[in-house]
Coordinates of C-alpha atoms in Angstrom, one line a residue:
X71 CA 179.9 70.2 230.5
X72 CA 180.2 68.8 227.0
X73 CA 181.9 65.4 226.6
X74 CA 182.4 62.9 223.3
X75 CA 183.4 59.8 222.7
X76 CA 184.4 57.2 220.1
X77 CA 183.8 53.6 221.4
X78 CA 183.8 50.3 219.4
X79 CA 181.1 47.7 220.0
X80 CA 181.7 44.0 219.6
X81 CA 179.9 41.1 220.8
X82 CA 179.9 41.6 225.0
X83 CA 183.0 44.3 225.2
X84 CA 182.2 47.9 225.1
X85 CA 185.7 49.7 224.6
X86 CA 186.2 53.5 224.7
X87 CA 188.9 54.7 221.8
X88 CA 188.8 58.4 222.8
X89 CA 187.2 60.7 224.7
X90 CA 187.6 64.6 225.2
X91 CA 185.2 67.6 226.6
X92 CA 185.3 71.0 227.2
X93 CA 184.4 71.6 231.4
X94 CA 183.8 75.1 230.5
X95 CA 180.9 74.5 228.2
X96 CA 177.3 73.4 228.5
X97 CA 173.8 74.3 228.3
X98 CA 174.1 76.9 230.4
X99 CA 176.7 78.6 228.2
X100 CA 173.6 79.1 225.8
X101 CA 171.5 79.9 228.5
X102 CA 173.7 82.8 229.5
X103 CA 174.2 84.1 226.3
X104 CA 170.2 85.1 225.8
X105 CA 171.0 86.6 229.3
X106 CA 173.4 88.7 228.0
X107 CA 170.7 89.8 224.9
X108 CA 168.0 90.3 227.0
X109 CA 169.9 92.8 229.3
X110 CA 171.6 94.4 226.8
X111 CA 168.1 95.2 225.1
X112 CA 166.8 96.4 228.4
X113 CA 169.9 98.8 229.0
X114 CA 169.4 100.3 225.7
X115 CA 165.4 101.0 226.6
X116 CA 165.9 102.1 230.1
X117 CA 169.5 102.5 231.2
X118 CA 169.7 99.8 233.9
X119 CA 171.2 96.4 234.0
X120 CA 168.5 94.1 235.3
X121 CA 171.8 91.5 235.8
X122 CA 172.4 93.9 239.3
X123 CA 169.9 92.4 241.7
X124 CA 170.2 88.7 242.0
X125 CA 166.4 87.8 242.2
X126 CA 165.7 89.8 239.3
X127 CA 168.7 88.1 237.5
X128 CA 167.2 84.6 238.6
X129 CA 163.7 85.2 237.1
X130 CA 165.3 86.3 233.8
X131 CA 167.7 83.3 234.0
X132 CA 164.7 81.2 233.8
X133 CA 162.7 82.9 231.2
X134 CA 165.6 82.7 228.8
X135 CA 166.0 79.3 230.0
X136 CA 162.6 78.4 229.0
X137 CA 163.1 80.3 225.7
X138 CA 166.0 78.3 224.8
X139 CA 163.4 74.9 224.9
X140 CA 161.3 76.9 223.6
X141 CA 163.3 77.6 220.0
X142 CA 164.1 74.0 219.9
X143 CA 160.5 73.1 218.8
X144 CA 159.7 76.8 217.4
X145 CA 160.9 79.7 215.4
X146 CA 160.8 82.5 217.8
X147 CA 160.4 83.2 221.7
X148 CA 159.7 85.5 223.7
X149 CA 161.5 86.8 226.8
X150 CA 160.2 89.0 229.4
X151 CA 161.8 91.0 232.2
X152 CA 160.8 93.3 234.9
X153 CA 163.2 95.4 237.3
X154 CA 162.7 99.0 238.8
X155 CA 159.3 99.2 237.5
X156 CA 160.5 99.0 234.1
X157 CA 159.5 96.3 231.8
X158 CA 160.6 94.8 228.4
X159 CA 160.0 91.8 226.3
X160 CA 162.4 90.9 223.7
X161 CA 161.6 88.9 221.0
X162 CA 164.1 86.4 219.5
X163 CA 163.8 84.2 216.4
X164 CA 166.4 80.7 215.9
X165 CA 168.6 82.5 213.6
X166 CA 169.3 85.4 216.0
X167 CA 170.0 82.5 218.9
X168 CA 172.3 80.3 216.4
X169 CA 174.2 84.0 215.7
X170 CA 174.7 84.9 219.0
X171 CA 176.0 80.9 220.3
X172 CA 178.2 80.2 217.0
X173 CA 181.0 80.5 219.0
X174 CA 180.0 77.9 221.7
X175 CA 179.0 75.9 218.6
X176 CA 181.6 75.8 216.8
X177 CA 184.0 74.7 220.2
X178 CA 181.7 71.5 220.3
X179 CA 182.9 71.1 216.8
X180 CA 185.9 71.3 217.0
X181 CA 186.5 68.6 220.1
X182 CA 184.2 66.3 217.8
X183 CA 187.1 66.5 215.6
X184 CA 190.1 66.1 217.9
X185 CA 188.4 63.0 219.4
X186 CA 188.0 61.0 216.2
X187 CA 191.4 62.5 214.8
X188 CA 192.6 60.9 218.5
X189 CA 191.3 57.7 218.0
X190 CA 192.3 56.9 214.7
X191 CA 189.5 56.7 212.8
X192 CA 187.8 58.4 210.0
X193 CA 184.3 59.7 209.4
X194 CA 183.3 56.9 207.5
X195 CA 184.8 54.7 210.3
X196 CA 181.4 56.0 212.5
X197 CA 178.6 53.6 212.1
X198 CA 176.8 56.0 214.5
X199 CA 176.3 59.5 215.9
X200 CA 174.4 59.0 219.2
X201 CA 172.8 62.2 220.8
X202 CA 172.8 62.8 224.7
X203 CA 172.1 64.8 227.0
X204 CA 169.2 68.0 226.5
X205 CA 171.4 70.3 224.6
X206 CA 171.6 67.9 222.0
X207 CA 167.6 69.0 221.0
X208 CA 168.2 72.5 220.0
X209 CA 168.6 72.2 215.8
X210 CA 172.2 73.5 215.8
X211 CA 173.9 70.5 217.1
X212 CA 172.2 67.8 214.9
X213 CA 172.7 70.1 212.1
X214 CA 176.1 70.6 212.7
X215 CA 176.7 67.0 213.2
X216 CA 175.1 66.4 209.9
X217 CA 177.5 68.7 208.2
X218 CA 180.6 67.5 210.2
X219 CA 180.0 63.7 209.9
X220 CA 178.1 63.1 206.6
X221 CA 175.8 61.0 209.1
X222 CA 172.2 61.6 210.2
X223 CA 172.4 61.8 214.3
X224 CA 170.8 59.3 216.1
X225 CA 168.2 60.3 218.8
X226 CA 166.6 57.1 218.9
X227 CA 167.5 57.0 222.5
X228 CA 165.6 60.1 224.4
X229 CA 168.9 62.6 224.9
X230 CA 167.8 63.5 228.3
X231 CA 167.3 59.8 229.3
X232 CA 170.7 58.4 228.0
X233 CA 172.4 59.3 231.0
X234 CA 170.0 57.9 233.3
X235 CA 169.7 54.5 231.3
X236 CA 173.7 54.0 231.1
X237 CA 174.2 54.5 234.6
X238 CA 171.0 52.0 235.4
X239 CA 173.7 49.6 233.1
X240 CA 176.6 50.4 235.2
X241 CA 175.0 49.4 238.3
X242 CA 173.7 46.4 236.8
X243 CA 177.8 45.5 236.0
X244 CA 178.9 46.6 239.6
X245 CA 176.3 44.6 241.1
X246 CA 176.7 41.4 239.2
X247 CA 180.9 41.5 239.8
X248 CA 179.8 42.3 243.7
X249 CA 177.4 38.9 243.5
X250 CA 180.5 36.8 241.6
X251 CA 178.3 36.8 238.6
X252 CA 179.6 37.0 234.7
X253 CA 177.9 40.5 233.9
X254 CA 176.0 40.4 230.0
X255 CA 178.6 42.7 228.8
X256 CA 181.9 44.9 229.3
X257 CA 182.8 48.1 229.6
X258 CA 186.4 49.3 228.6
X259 CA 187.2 52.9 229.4
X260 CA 190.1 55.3 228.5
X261 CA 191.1 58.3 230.5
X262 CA 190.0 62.0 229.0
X263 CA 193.0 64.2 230.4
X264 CA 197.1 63.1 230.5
X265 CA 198.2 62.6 234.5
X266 CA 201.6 63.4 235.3
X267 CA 203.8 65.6 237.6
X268 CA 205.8 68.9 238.1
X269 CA 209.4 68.3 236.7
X270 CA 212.5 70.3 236.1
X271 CA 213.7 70.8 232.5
X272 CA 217.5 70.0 232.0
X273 CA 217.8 72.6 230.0
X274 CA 215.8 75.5 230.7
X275 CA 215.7 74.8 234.4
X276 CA 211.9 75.7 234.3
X277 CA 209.0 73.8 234.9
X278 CA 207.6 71.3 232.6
X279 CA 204.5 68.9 232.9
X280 CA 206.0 65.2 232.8
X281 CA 203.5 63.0 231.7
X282 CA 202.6 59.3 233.2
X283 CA 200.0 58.4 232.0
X284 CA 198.9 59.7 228.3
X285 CA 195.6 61.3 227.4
X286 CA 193.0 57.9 226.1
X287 CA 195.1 55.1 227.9
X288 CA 192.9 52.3 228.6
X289 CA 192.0 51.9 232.2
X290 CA 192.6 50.5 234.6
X291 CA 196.8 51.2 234.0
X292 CA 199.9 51.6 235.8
X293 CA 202.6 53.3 235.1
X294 CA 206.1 54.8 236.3
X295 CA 208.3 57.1 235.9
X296 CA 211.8 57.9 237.1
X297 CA 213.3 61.5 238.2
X298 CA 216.3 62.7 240.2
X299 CA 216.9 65.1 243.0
X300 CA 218.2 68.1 241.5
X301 CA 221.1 68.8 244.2
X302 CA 223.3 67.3 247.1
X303 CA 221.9 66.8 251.3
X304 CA 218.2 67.2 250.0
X305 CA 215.7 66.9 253.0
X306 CA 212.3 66.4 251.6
X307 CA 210.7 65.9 248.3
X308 CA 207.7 67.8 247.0
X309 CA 205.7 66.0 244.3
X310 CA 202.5 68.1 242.4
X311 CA 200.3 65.9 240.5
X312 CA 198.1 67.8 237.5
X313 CA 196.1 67.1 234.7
X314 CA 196.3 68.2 231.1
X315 CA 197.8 68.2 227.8
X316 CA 200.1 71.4 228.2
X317 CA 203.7 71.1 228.7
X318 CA 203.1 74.4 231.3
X319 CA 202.1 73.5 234.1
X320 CA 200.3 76.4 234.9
X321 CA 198.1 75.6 232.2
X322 CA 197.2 72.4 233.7
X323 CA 194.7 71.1 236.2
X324 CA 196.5 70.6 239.8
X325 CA 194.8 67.6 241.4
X326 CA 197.0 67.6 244.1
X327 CA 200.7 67.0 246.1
X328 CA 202.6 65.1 248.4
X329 CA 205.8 65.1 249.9
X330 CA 208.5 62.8 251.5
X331 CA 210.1 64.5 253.9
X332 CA 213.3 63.5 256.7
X333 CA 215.7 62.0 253.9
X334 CA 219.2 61.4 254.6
X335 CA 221.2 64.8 255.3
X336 CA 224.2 62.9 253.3
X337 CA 221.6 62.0 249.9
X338 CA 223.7 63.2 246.7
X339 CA 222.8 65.1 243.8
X340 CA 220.7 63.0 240.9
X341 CA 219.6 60.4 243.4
X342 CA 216.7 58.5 241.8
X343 CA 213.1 58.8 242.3
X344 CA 210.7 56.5 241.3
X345 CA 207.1 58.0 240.6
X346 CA 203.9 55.5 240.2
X347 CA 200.5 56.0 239.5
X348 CA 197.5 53.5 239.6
X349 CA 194.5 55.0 237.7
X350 CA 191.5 53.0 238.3
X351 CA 188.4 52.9 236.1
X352 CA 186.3 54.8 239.3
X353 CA 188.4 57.7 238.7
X354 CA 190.6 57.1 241.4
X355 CA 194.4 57.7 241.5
X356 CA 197.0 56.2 243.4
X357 CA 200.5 58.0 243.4
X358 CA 203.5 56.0 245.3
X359 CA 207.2 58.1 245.5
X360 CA 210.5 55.8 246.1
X361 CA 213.5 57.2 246.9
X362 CA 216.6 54.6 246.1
X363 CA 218.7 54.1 248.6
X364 CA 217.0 55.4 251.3
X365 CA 214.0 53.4 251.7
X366 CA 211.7 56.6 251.9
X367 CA 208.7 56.0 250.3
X368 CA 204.7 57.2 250.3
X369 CA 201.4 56.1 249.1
X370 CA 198.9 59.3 248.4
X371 CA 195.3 58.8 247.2
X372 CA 193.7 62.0 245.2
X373 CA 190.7 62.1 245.9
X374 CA 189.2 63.3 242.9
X375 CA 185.7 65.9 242.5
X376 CA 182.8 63.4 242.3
X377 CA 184.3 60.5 243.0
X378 CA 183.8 57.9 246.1
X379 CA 186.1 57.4 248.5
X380 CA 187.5 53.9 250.3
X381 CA 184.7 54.6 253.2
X382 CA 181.7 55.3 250.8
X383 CA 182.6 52.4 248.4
X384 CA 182.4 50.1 251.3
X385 CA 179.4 51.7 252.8
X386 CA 177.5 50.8 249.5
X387 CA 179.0 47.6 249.1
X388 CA 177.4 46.8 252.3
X389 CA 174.1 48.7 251.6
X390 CA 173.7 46.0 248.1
X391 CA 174.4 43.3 250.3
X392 CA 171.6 44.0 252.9
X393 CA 174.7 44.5 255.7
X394 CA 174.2 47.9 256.5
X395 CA 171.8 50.8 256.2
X396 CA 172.5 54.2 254.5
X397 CA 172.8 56.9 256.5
X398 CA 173.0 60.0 254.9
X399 CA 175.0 62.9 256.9
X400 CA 172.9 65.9 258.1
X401 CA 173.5 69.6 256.9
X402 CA 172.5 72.6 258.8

């Protein structure tokens, strides 16, 4: 994945402006395109597509892999595949790499921008460009940092460390607030996506992404929203939750639903619904439905991908308090 953020640093507090990513792009995105070249050069030598057999596809995964580090510290790499007895090694210089992965390139840029134009900010706002992460070594993404920002990037922290050493830091936080202790600093974050629900429009009578809680809100946060039931003796209640900045949603991220179901057979048209969300720092979310009048209500967790749930938390609450061993779950 590629991520960004602009956070401003003063004293103890740590607080997020803006962030944004792209889920669909990473190192691997480079990675696939000298795939791509590699098999491409190989169909035009012997007519076959080494991408067919998966083992072979592996090995030349990993040799373009390894020629991706490789142009990072070099001019040119070498690539080498084998398949049906056939063999072929492609040589590739930086310049034919940065051709082929402009287009991935210029996406990263292009967030960049969104996120500062989201924060507020200008360029000359940035006291510094911090590099993480191990796609940040190969010379197109320092260079076109350097171009974007007027600033030199900063890899005095080792990019495929960075990761590692902030979430040493986090658990340094969590386990000072778990001991009742003041932790050295703070850490204010903001969410990356807009939650909200499936609506009705008014007007069109079409679907439309209604939006709780805005893209870059400062967590933790709660926040509401009201809607009515669109016609008279309605049973049940459906409510889809999703992610995203389009008003479609079909173009959105569906995280999940809920209903509440056995309402009054009597309930009339443009009854009000009262839709809350409680976004936590963790990741997360708490949706409660009301329906007035009727005292209908439901509480529904998403479980969202990556994050604990109520169990685990309090499995390695215990575990830092020398309660309870780990046990980790056996997979056949």
């Amino acid at each position: 994945t590629f991520d960004v953020t602009v956070m401003e640093i003063g004293g103890r507090d740590f607080v997020a402006l803006a962030t944004d990513g792209d889920v669909h792009l990473g190192g691997r995105d480079w990675d696939q395109r000298l795939v791509d070249h590699v098999a491409e050069q190989f169909i035009r030598q012997h007519g076959l597509d080494p991408r067919e057999d998966p083992n072979t596809y592996g090995r030349l995964w990993r040799e373009c892999e390894d020629a991706k580090r490789t142009l990072s510290a070099r001019q040119k790499a070498s690539i080498a595949c084998d398949y049906r007895g056939f063999a072929a090694r492609v040589e590739i210089d930086r310049a034919t790499f940065h051709e082929l992965t402009q287009d991935l390139l210029d996406r990263t840029a292009f967030t960049t921008k969104q996120t500062l134009q989201a924060s507020g900010l200008e360029w000359n706002d940035i006291d510094r460009v911090l590099l993480v992460g191990g796609s940040t070594r190969m010379p197109a993404v320092p260079e076109m940092l350097r171009q974007l920002t007027g600033k030199e990037p900063d890899a005095s922290i080792s990019p495929d460390e960075a990761v590692a050493h902030g979430a040493a830091l986090h658990a340094g936080i969590l386990l000072s607030q778990f001991e009742g202790k003041s932790p050295q600093f703070r850490i204010r974050n903001v969410n990356s996506h807009s939650l909200g629900v499936v609506a009705t429009d008014s007007v069109t009578k079409r679907p439309r992404t209604a939006v709780l809680i805005p893209r870059n809100t400062t967590l933790p946060v709660t926040a509401k929203r009201v809607f009515k039931t669109q016609k008279a003796g309605q049973l049940s209640i459906r409510v889809q939750i999703v992610e995203g900045e389009s008003a479609s949603p079909d173009d959105c991220v569906q995280l999940g639903k809920c209903s509440v179901r056995d309402l009054p057979a009597d309930l009339p048209a443009q009854t009000p619904i009262e839709v809350r969300f409680h976004y936590e720092e963790n990741g997360r979310l708490t949706v409660k439905v009301q329906v007035a009048g009727t005292g209908a209500e439901l509480e529904h967790e998403i479980a969202r991908e990556n994050s604990l749930t109520t169990e685990q938390l309090d499995i390695w609450r215990q575990y830092i308090s020398g309660v309870a061993p780990i046990v980790r779950e056996a997979h056949g």
